[in-house]
């Protein structure tokens, strides 16, 4: 059956209609028009399947079918059963997912987290498995506080799954519950998509921030993540209030401008605990990239993509007086100053004194900046309530991770009571793995776990750094 497998493989992720063709041919006679109409598969694709069946295809005046003696040999080309998450056969699985969601780290308003209901999470997994052959698919999740990856893992254990997230708590939780059968990678998509997940996925799923800026950025990163953009699919949850259709038009325009075509929009597919302004519901967008999308992927994104907090689209910038105080501390001892934007995506020149404004840091930026920037001195402006600065234990944990590269000083309530400055001075003989944080780990360190070999140090989830660096 290699000829048939070749035909199916050539259709990429959108192969399920051809499975349906095979299922119909196993059950009785059908003519070509009927096969096209019942499966919504293109005529040429149906003809390719019929040709690939060769001598196993029986042709009569009633139509075509798989010959009775060969029917069982095609049993593996089956379609999933019920996609209803509330169906009795899914009760145990729904209970498991409910337990996962009950214990997920609390939503962060600053990252626009709104928790999807357990039945929504399972519906996503069942629908994905029914629509695509997940057993042969690489599926990437851009953010996964909803834990859709765990539902897909339960529905199709053979799927190759990876979660990219800014929230270190989510990465640790998914890693723990999946027993590392789901890959986890740290990234802030505004800074960039890690090379290890770029150009590798067949499907990308995301529930992004519901702003035109957020949707546009996540969509661009999704295209960047696809192995063959024109053959892959991007799936997004997105909702807007029917009282404000202009907001929906803005987002749809941003996706179309990127070069995405809307293959389907499934209304009210997603339901949430919260998000009442949009009816606690969101549609599922199924998008296929065009050739134009390839040209628009990559680059840095806007920092203000959320609807709440210091990174919201309406957030004010940092006051000049605070930045001046940061520069003064950075240049103590006569060092020459260089100001850089928040960015750890690529290796830059080693600086003398580098100042960075991290006052909008949602939590992970501080560590990633320390890992990804080489300088004699780093001076970083942060919120005073930053999780790495809040108490002695937090400061010691951060110090331990970076001790082989930087000696840290924590200046709390400086320059004012809402901010702090962290000063990092380079140690005399830094560890190579820390100074080559943008190199593939397999190239700079021995005994790297297999699932981390293709990552860079700046992409490794925080909960795995201590063991790696030791």
PDB file of C-alpha atoms in Angstrom, residues 16-282:
ATOM      1  CA  UNK A  16      -8.572  13.394   6.683  1.00  0.00           C
ATOM      2  CA  UNK A  17     -11.064  13.758   3.760  1.00  0.00           C
ATOM      3  CA  UNK A  18      -9.059  11.111   1.907  1.00  0.00           C
ATOM      4  CA  UNK A  19      -9.381   8.788   4.894  1.00  0.00           C
ATOM      5  CA  UNK A  20     -13.112   9.297   4.531  1.00  0.00           C
ATOM      6  CA  UNK A  21     -12.875   8.331   0.847  1.00  0.00           C
ATOM      7  CA  UNK A  22     -11.215   5.075   1.883  1.00  0.00           C
ATOM      8  CA  UNK A  23     -13.856   4.470   4.576  1.00  0.00           C
ATOM      9  CA  UNK A  24     -16.640   4.880   2.012  1.00  0.00           C
ATOM     10  CA  UNK A  25     -14.930   2.551  -0.435  1.00  0.00           C
ATOM     11  CA  UNK A  26     -14.679  -0.103   2.277  1.00  0.00           C
ATOM     12  CA  UNK A  27     -18.429  -0.051   2.897  1.00  0.00           C
ATOM     13  CA  UNK A  28     -19.880  -0.245  -0.625  1.00  0.00           C
ATOM     14  CA  UNK A  29     -20.060   1.068  -4.175  1.00  0.00           C
ATOM     15  CA  UNK A  30     -19.848   4.815  -4.856  1.00  0.00           C
ATOM     16  CA  UNK A  31     -19.397   6.837  -8.009  1.00  0.00           C
ATOM     17  CA  UNK A  32     -16.766   9.559  -8.304  1.00  0.00           C
ATOM     18  CA  UNK A  33     -19.193  12.442  -7.883  1.00  0.00           C
ATOM     19  CA  UNK A  34     -20.591  10.890  -4.717  1.00  0.00           C
ATOM     20  CA  UNK A  35     -17.132  10.446  -3.209  1.00  0.00           C
ATOM     21  CA  UNK A  36     -16.325  14.088  -3.886  1.00  0.00           C
ATOM     22  CA  UNK A  37     -19.646  15.333  -2.524  1.00  0.00           C
ATOM     23  CA  UNK A  38     -19.645  13.233   0.666  1.00  0.00           C
ATOM     24  CA  UNK A  39     -16.034  13.988   1.641  1.00  0.00           C
ATOM     25  CA  UNK A  40     -15.506  17.531   0.290  1.00  0.00           C
ATOM     26  CA  UNK A  41     -12.196  16.299  -1.133  1.00  0.00           C
ATOM     27  CA  UNK A  42     -11.076  17.784  -4.483  1.00  0.00           C
ATOM     28  CA  UNK A  43     -11.810  15.573  -7.511  1.00  0.00           C
ATOM     29  CA  UNK A  44      -8.116  15.277  -8.394  1.00  0.00           C
ATOM     30  CA  UNK A  45      -7.325  14.068  -4.890  1.00  0.00           C
ATOM     31  CA  UNK A  46     -10.069  11.425  -5.000  1.00  0.00           C
ATOM     32  CA  UNK A  47      -8.805  10.268  -8.388  1.00  0.00           C
ATOM     33  CA  UNK A  48      -5.280   9.965  -6.939  1.00  0.00           C
ATOM     34  CA  UNK A  49      -6.615   7.682  -4.189  1.00  0.00           C
ATOM     35  CA  UNK A  50      -8.496   5.501  -6.695  1.00  0.00           C
ATOM     36  CA  UNK A  51      -5.392   5.159  -8.852  1.00  0.00           C
ATOM     37  CA  UNK A  52      -3.217   4.297  -5.834  1.00  0.00           C
ATOM     38  CA  UNK A  53      -5.580   1.481  -4.802  1.00  0.00           C
ATOM     39  CA  UNK A  54      -4.623  -0.337  -7.994  1.00  0.00           C
ATOM     40  CA  UNK A  55      -5.856  -3.947  -8.194  1.00  0.00           C
ATOM     41  CA  UNK A  56      -7.607  -3.650  -4.815  1.00  0.00           C
ATOM     42  CA  UNK A  57     -10.191  -1.354  -6.421  1.00  0.00           C
ATOM     43  CA  UNK A  58     -13.216  -3.070  -7.893  1.00  0.00           C
ATOM     44  CA  UNK A  59     -15.081  -1.245 -10.677  1.00  0.00           C
ATOM     45  CA  UNK A  60     -18.676  -2.134 -11.602  1.00  0.00           C
ATOM     46  CA  UNK A  61     -21.690  -0.441 -13.132  1.00  0.00           C
ATOM     47  CA  UNK A  62     -22.722   0.540  -9.577  1.00  0.00           C
ATOM     48  CA  UNK A  63     -19.494   2.454  -9.021  1.00  0.00           C
ATOM     49  CA  UNK A  64     -16.206   1.644  -7.342  1.00  0.00           C
ATOM     50  CA  UNK A  65     -15.311  -0.021  -4.052  1.00  0.00           C
ATOM     51  CA  UNK A  66     -12.437  -1.786  -2.347  1.00  0.00           C
ATOM     52  CA  UNK A  67     -12.706  -5.449  -3.246  1.00  0.00           C
ATOM     53  CA  UNK A  68     -14.122  -7.557  -0.387  1.00  0.00           C
ATOM     54  CA  UNK A  69     -10.957  -9.650  -0.065  1.00  0.00           C
ATOM     55  CA  UNK A  70      -8.895  -6.464   0.547  1.00  0.00           C
ATOM     56  CA  UNK A  71     -11.245  -4.560   2.872  1.00  0.00           C
ATOM     57  CA  UNK A  72      -9.549  -5.585   6.108  1.00  0.00           C
ATOM     58  CA  UNK A  73      -6.108  -4.563   4.876  1.00  0.00           C
ATOM     59  CA  UNK A  74      -7.350  -0.944   4.762  1.00  0.00           C
ATOM     60  CA  UNK A  75      -8.807  -0.978   8.271  1.00  0.00           C
ATOM     61  CA  UNK A  76      -6.000   1.224   9.626  1.00  0.00           C
ATOM     62  CA  UNK A  77      -7.232   4.171   7.572  1.00  0.00           C
ATOM     63  CA  UNK A  78     -10.029   4.877  10.018  1.00  0.00           C
ATOM     64  CA  UNK A  79     -11.594   8.114  11.186  1.00  0.00           C
ATOM     65  CA  UNK A  80     -12.011   9.040  14.865  1.00  0.00           C
ATOM     66  CA  UNK A  81     -15.440   8.492  16.358  1.00  0.00           C
ATOM     67  CA  UNK A  82     -17.323  11.110  18.398  1.00  0.00           C
ATOM     68  CA  UNK A  83     -15.905  14.630  18.635  1.00  0.00           C
ATOM     69  CA  UNK A  84     -18.436  15.629  21.326  1.00  0.00           C
ATOM     70  CA  UNK A  85     -16.496  16.223  24.566  1.00  0.00           C
ATOM     71  CA  UNK A  86     -19.651  15.509  26.590  1.00  0.00           C
ATOM     72  CA  UNK A  87     -20.245  12.105  24.976  1.00  0.00           C
ATOM     73  CA  UNK A  88     -20.300   9.236  27.527  1.00  0.00           C
ATOM     74  CA  UNK A  89     -17.196   7.583  26.048  1.00  0.00           C
ATOM     75  CA  UNK A  90     -15.157  10.716  26.877  1.00  0.00           C
ATOM     76  CA  UNK A  91     -16.361  11.092  30.487  1.00  0.00           C
ATOM     77  CA  UNK A  92     -13.176   9.723  32.070  1.00  0.00           C
ATOM     78  CA  UNK A  93     -10.939  11.828  29.869  1.00  0.00           C
ATOM     79  CA  UNK A  94     -12.978  14.947  30.584  1.00  0.00           C
ATOM     80  CA  UNK A  95     -12.633  14.291  34.313  1.00  0.00           C
ATOM     81  CA  UNK A  96      -8.854  14.008  33.927  1.00  0.00           C
ATOM     82  CA  UNK A  97      -8.623  17.288  32.018  1.00  0.00           C
ATOM     83  CA  UNK A  98     -10.848  18.964  34.595  1.00  0.00           C
ATOM     84  CA  UNK A  99      -8.368  17.893  37.268  1.00  0.00           C
ATOM     85  CA  UNK A 100      -5.476  19.310  35.276  1.00  0.00           C
ATOM     86  CA  UNK A 101      -7.229  22.665  34.887  1.00  0.00           C
ATOM     87  CA  UNK A 102      -8.243  22.782  38.553  1.00  0.00           C
ATOM     88  CA  UNK A 103      -4.545  22.777  39.494  1.00  0.00           C
ATOM     89  CA  UNK A 104      -3.115  24.928  36.679  1.00  0.00           C
ATOM     90  CA  UNK A 105      -1.147  28.001  37.850  1.00  0.00           C
ATOM     91  CA  UNK A 106      -3.521  30.962  38.337  1.00  0.00           C
ATOM     92  CA  UNK A 107      -4.182  33.115  35.262  1.00  0.00           C
ATOM     93  CA  UNK A 108      -2.048  36.230  34.845  1.00  0.00           C
ATOM     94  CA  UNK A 109      -4.110  39.243  33.797  1.00  0.00           C
ATOM     95  CA  UNK A 110      -0.986  40.931  32.429  1.00  0.00           C
ATOM     96  CA  UNK A 111      -0.661  38.062  29.900  1.00  0.00           C
ATOM     97  CA  UNK A 112      -4.389  38.128  29.047  1.00  0.00           C
ATOM     98  CA  UNK A 113      -4.934  34.668  30.522  1.00  0.00           C
ATOM     99  CA  UNK A 114      -8.607  33.644  30.593  1.00  0.00           C
ATOM    100  CA  UNK A 115      -9.140  29.970  31.364  1.00  0.00           C
ATOM    101  CA  UNK A 116     -10.977  27.857  28.789  1.00  0.00           C
ATOM    102  CA  UNK A 117     -13.495  25.363  30.187  1.00  0.00           C
ATOM    103  CA  UNK A 118     -12.468  21.678  30.364  1.00  0.00           C
ATOM    104  CA  UNK A 119     -15.016  20.666  27.721  1.00  0.00           C
ATOM    105  CA  UNK A 120     -13.594  23.339  25.395  1.00  0.00           C
ATOM    106  CA  UNK A 121     -10.061  22.010  25.857  1.00  0.00           C
ATOM    107  CA  UNK A 122     -11.201  18.456  25.115  1.00  0.00           C
ATOM    108  CA  UNK A 123     -13.313  19.658  22.161  1.00  0.00           C
ATOM    109  CA  UNK A 124     -10.192  21.236  20.673  1.00  0.00           C
ATOM    110  CA  UNK A 125      -8.247  17.985  20.977  1.00  0.00           C
ATOM    111  CA  UNK A 126     -11.035  15.822  19.552  1.00  0.00           C
ATOM    112  CA  UNK A 127     -11.662  18.219  16.676  1.00  0.00           C
ATOM    113  CA  UNK A 128      -7.966  18.439  15.813  1.00  0.00           C
ATOM    114  CA  UNK A 129      -7.694  14.648  15.813  1.00  0.00           C
ATOM    115  CA  UNK A 130     -10.781  14.309  13.609  1.00  0.00           C
ATOM    116  CA  UNK A 131      -9.648  16.968  11.156  1.00  0.00           C
ATOM    117  CA  UNK A 132      -5.950  16.073  10.933  1.00  0.00           C
ATOM    118  CA  UNK A 133      -3.886  12.913  11.172  1.00  0.00           C
ATOM    119  CA  UNK A 134      -2.178  13.871  14.418  1.00  0.00           C
ATOM    120  CA  UNK A 135      -0.216  10.617  14.611  1.00  0.00           C
ATOM    121  CA  UNK A 136       1.935  11.880  11.728  1.00  0.00           C
ATOM    122  CA  UNK A 137       1.818  15.569  12.622  1.00  0.00           C
ATOM    123  CA  UNK A 138       4.096  17.980  14.435  1.00  0.00           C
ATOM    124  CA  UNK A 139       1.837  20.286  16.434  1.00  0.00           C
ATOM    125  CA  UNK A 140       3.170  23.460  18.053  1.00  0.00           C
ATOM    126  CA  UNK A 141       1.305  25.429  20.713  1.00  0.00           C
ATOM    127  CA  UNK A 142       2.121  29.130  21.002  1.00  0.00           C
ATOM    128  CA  UNK A 143       1.151  29.598  24.635  1.00  0.00           C
ATOM    129  CA  UNK A 144      -0.803  26.915  26.458  1.00  0.00           C
ATOM    130  CA  UNK A 145      -2.194  28.067  29.784  1.00  0.00           C
ATOM    131  CA  UNK A 146      -5.400  26.248  28.736  1.00  0.00           C
ATOM    132  CA  UNK A 147      -3.460  22.927  28.599  1.00  0.00           C
ATOM    133  CA  UNK A 148      -4.738  21.945  25.163  1.00  0.00           C
ATOM    134  CA  UNK A 149      -1.448  20.091  24.615  1.00  0.00           C
ATOM    135  CA  UNK A 150      -2.253  17.706  27.459  1.00  0.00           C
ATOM    136  CA  UNK A 151      -5.685  16.993  26.004  1.00  0.00           C
ATOM    137  CA  UNK A 152      -4.165  16.262  22.592  1.00  0.00           C
ATOM    138  CA  UNK A 153      -1.572  14.006  24.224  1.00  0.00           C
ATOM    139  CA  UNK A 154      -4.389  12.017  25.857  1.00  0.00           C
ATOM    140  CA  UNK A 155      -6.420  11.782  22.631  1.00  0.00           C
ATOM    141  CA  UNK A 156      -3.470  10.926  20.357  1.00  0.00           C
ATOM    142  CA  UNK A 157      -0.368   9.749  22.261  1.00  0.00           C
ATOM    143  CA  UNK A 158       1.583   9.394  18.992  1.00  0.00           C
ATOM    144  CA  UNK A 159       1.390  13.113  18.153  1.00  0.00           C
ATOM    145  CA  UNK A 160       4.629  15.115  18.324  1.00  0.00           C
ATOM    146  CA  UNK A 161       3.777  18.101  20.524  1.00  0.00           C
ATOM    147  CA  UNK A 162       5.717  21.172  21.629  1.00  0.00           C
ATOM    148  CA  UNK A 163       4.630  24.078  23.823  1.00  0.00           C
ATOM    149  CA  UNK A 164       6.304  27.487  23.530  1.00  0.00           C
ATOM    150  CA  UNK A 165       5.334  29.849  26.342  1.00  0.00           C
ATOM    151  CA  UNK A 166       6.449  32.995  28.119  1.00  0.00           C
ATOM    152  CA  UNK A 167       5.010  31.784  31.426  1.00  0.00           C
ATOM    153  CA  UNK A 168       7.618  29.615  33.167  1.00  0.00           C
ATOM    154  CA  UNK A 169       4.923  28.178  35.482  1.00  0.00           C
ATOM    155  CA  UNK A 170       2.998  26.757  32.522  1.00  0.00           C
ATOM    156  CA  UNK A 171       6.114  25.140  31.054  1.00  0.00           C
ATOM    157  CA  UNK A 172       6.934  23.479  34.362  1.00  0.00           C
ATOM    158  CA  UNK A 173       3.340  22.283  34.838  1.00  0.00           C
ATOM    159  CA  UNK A 174       3.068  20.815  31.319  1.00  0.00           C
ATOM    160  CA  UNK A 175       6.496  19.213  31.668  1.00  0.00           C
ATOM    161  CA  UNK A 176       5.493  17.575  34.933  1.00  0.00           C
ATOM    162  CA  UNK A 177       2.055  16.299  33.900  1.00  0.00           C
ATOM    163  CA  UNK A 178       3.182  15.055  30.491  1.00  0.00           C
ATOM    164  CA  UNK A 179       6.273  13.394  31.975  1.00  0.00           C
ATOM    165  CA  UNK A 180       8.262  15.224  29.279  1.00  0.00           C
ATOM    166  CA  UNK A 181       6.352  13.626  26.417  1.00  0.00           C
ATOM    167  CA  UNK A 182       5.386  17.183  25.413  1.00  0.00           C
ATOM    168  CA  UNK A 183       8.353  19.371  24.481  1.00  0.00           C
ATOM    169  CA  UNK A 184       8.590  22.687  26.357  1.00  0.00           C
ATOM    170  CA  UNK A 185      10.471  25.771  25.152  1.00  0.00           C
ATOM    171  CA  UNK A 186      10.665  29.245  26.656  1.00  0.00           C
ATOM    172  CA  UNK A 187      10.094  32.261  24.428  1.00  0.00           C
ATOM    173  CA  UNK A 188       8.632  35.735  24.340  1.00  0.00           C
ATOM    174  CA  UNK A 189       7.251  35.897  20.809  1.00  0.00           C
ATOM    175  CA  UNK A 190       7.888  39.642  20.691  1.00  0.00           C
ATOM    176  CA  UNK A 191      11.598  38.913  20.955  1.00  0.00           C
ATOM    177  CA  UNK A 192      11.533  36.022  18.491  1.00  0.00           C
ATOM    178  CA  UNK A 193      10.758  32.384  17.818  1.00  0.00           C
ATOM    179  CA  UNK A 194      13.479  29.972  18.983  1.00  0.00           C
ATOM    180  CA  UNK A 195      15.372  28.407  16.051  1.00  0.00           C
ATOM    181  CA  UNK A 196      14.668  24.889  17.351  1.00  0.00           C
ATOM    182  CA  UNK A 197      10.948  25.264  16.600  1.00  0.00           C
ATOM    183  CA  UNK A 198      11.189  27.432  13.494  1.00  0.00           C
ATOM    184  CA  UNK A 199      10.189  25.744  10.237  1.00  0.00           C
ATOM    185  CA  UNK A 200       9.325  22.415  11.874  1.00  0.00           C
ATOM    186  CA  UNK A 201       5.574  22.321  12.590  1.00  0.00           C
ATOM    187  CA  UNK A 202       2.692  21.040  10.472  1.00  0.00           C
ATOM    188  CA  UNK A 203       0.037  22.670  12.655  1.00  0.00           C
ATOM    189  CA  UNK A 204       0.165  25.638  15.017  1.00  0.00           C
ATOM    190  CA  UNK A 205      -2.499  26.223  17.675  1.00  0.00           C
ATOM    191  CA  UNK A 206      -2.824  29.369  19.796  1.00  0.00           C
ATOM    192  CA  UNK A 207      -5.230  31.369  21.923  1.00  0.00           C
ATOM    193  CA  UNK A 208      -3.399  34.730  21.562  1.00  0.00           C
ATOM    194  CA  UNK A 209      -4.054  38.160  23.082  1.00  0.00           C
ATOM    195  CA  UNK A 210      -7.225  39.494  21.429  1.00  0.00           C
ATOM    196  CA  UNK A 211      -5.685  42.704  20.101  1.00  0.00           C
ATOM    197  CA  UNK A 212      -4.800  43.323  16.440  1.00  0.00           C
ATOM    198  CA  UNK A 213      -1.162  43.622  17.537  1.00  0.00           C
ATOM    199  CA  UNK A 214      -1.268  40.370  19.508  1.00  0.00           C
ATOM    200  CA  UNK A 215      -3.109  38.368  16.875  1.00  0.00           C
ATOM    201  CA  UNK A 216      -0.827  39.688  14.135  1.00  0.00           C
ATOM    202  CA  UNK A 217       2.341  38.834  16.051  1.00  0.00           C
ATOM    203  CA  UNK A 218       1.235  35.317  17.024  1.00  0.00           C
ATOM    204  CA  UNK A 219       0.095  34.673  13.443  1.00  0.00           C
ATOM    205  CA  UNK A 220       3.461  35.811  12.040  1.00  0.00           C
ATOM    206  CA  UNK A 221       5.303  33.542  14.472  1.00  0.00           C
ATOM    207  CA  UNK A 222       2.936  30.723  13.548  1.00  0.00           C
ATOM    208  CA  UNK A 223       3.802  31.051   9.867  1.00  0.00           C
ATOM    209  CA  UNK A 224       7.474  31.138  10.826  1.00  0.00           C
ATOM    210  CA  UNK A 225       7.020  27.876  12.742  1.00  0.00           C
ATOM    211  CA  UNK A 226       5.459  25.958   9.837  1.00  0.00           C
ATOM    212  CA  UNK A 227       7.567  23.509   7.867  1.00  0.00           C
ATOM    213  CA  UNK A 228       5.675  24.164   4.619  1.00  0.00           C
ATOM    214  CA  UNK A 229       3.537  27.273   5.154  1.00  0.00           C
ATOM    215  CA  UNK A 230       1.211  26.704   2.198  1.00  0.00           C
ATOM    216  CA  UNK A 231       0.498  23.126   3.333  1.00  0.00           C
ATOM    217  CA  UNK A 232       0.296  23.751   7.088  1.00  0.00           C
ATOM    218  CA  UNK A 233      -2.514  25.295   9.083  1.00  0.00           C
ATOM    219  CA  UNK A 234      -2.740  27.923  11.813  1.00  0.00           C
ATOM    220  CA  UNK A 235      -5.571  27.573  14.320  1.00  0.00           C
ATOM    221  CA  UNK A 236      -6.480  30.512  16.551  1.00  0.00           C
ATOM    222  CA  UNK A 237      -9.096  31.170  19.168  1.00  0.00           C
ATOM    223  CA  UNK A 238     -10.406  34.704  18.781  1.00  0.00           C
ATOM    224  CA  UNK A 239     -13.485  36.460  20.062  1.00  0.00           C
ATOM    225  CA  UNK A 240     -14.960  39.945  19.993  1.00  0.00           C
ATOM    226  CA  UNK A 241     -18.214  41.469  21.154  1.00  0.00           C
ATOM    227  CA  UNK A 242     -20.971  41.683  18.517  1.00  0.00           C
ATOM    228  CA  UNK A 243     -21.487  45.172  19.919  1.00  0.00           C
ATOM    229  CA  UNK A 244     -18.065  46.132  18.483  1.00  0.00           C
ATOM    230  CA  UNK A 245     -17.699  44.453  15.064  1.00  0.00           C
ATOM    231  CA  UNK A 246     -15.002  46.952  14.072  1.00  0.00           C
ATOM    232  CA  UNK A 247     -12.615  45.212  16.504  1.00  0.00           C
ATOM    233  CA  UNK A 248     -13.206  41.915  14.741  1.00  0.00           C
ATOM    234  CA  UNK A 249     -12.682  43.565  11.379  1.00  0.00           C
ATOM    235  CA  UNK A 250      -9.341  44.981  12.556  1.00  0.00           C
ATOM    236  CA  UNK A 251      -8.060  41.555  13.583  1.00  0.00           C
ATOM    237  CA  UNK A 252      -9.310  39.842  10.441  1.00  0.00           C
ATOM    238  CA  UNK A 253      -7.677  42.560   8.362  1.00  0.00           C
ATOM    239  CA  UNK A 254      -4.350  42.052  10.146  1.00  0.00           C
ATOM    240  CA  UNK A 255      -4.479  38.309   9.441  1.00  0.00           C
ATOM    241  CA  UNK A 256      -5.429  38.841   5.790  1.00  0.00           C
ATOM    242  CA  UNK A 257      -2.667  41.432   5.379  1.00  0.00           C
ATOM    243  CA  UNK A 258      -0.194  38.854   6.658  1.00  0.00           C
ATOM    244  CA  UNK A 259      -1.234  36.541   3.818  1.00  0.00           C
ATOM    245  CA  UNK A 260      -3.595  34.156   5.588  1.00  0.00           C
ATOM    246  CA  UNK A 261      -6.780  32.834   4.046  1.00  0.00           C
ATOM    247  CA  UNK A 262      -9.698  31.840   6.265  1.00  0.00           C
ATOM    248  CA  UNK A 263     -10.399  28.170   5.607  1.00  0.00           C
ATOM    249  CA  UNK A 264     -13.046  28.152   8.340  1.00  0.00           C
ATOM    250  CA  UNK A 265     -14.378  30.225  11.220  1.00  0.00           C
ATOM    251  CA  UNK A 266     -16.247  28.030  13.703  1.00  0.00           C
ATOM    252  CA  UNK A 267     -18.499  30.280  15.827  1.00  0.00           C
ATOM    253  CA  UNK A 268     -18.484  30.039  19.634  1.00  0.00           C
ATOM    254  CA  UNK A 269     -16.204  26.995  19.504  1.00  0.00           C
ATOM    255  CA  UNK A 270     -14.362  28.071  22.681  1.00  0.00           C
ATOM    256  CA  UNK A 271     -15.995  28.839  26.035  1.00  0.00           C
ATOM    257  CA  UNK A 272     -14.295  30.457  29.030  1.00  0.00           C
ATOM    258  CA  UNK A 273     -14.514  31.100  32.739  1.00  0.00           C
ATOM    259  CA  UNK A 274     -14.556  34.887  32.395  1.00  0.00           C
ATOM    260  CA  UNK A 275     -14.208  37.094  29.297  1.00  0.00           C
ATOM    261  CA  UNK A 276     -17.797  38.184  29.812  1.00  0.00           C
ATOM    262  CA  UNK A 277     -17.329  41.271  27.632  1.00  0.00           C
ATOM    263  CA  UNK A 278     -17.228  38.949  24.618  1.00  0.00           C
ATOM    264  CA  UNK A 279     -19.883  36.567  25.928  1.00  0.00           C
ATOM    265  CA  UNK A 280     -17.332  34.181  27.496  1.00  0.00           C
ATOM    266  CA  UNK A 281     -16.868  32.681  24.034  1.00  0.00           C
ATOM    267  CA  UNK A 282     -14.511  32.807  21.070  1.00  0.00           C
TER     268      UNK A 282
END
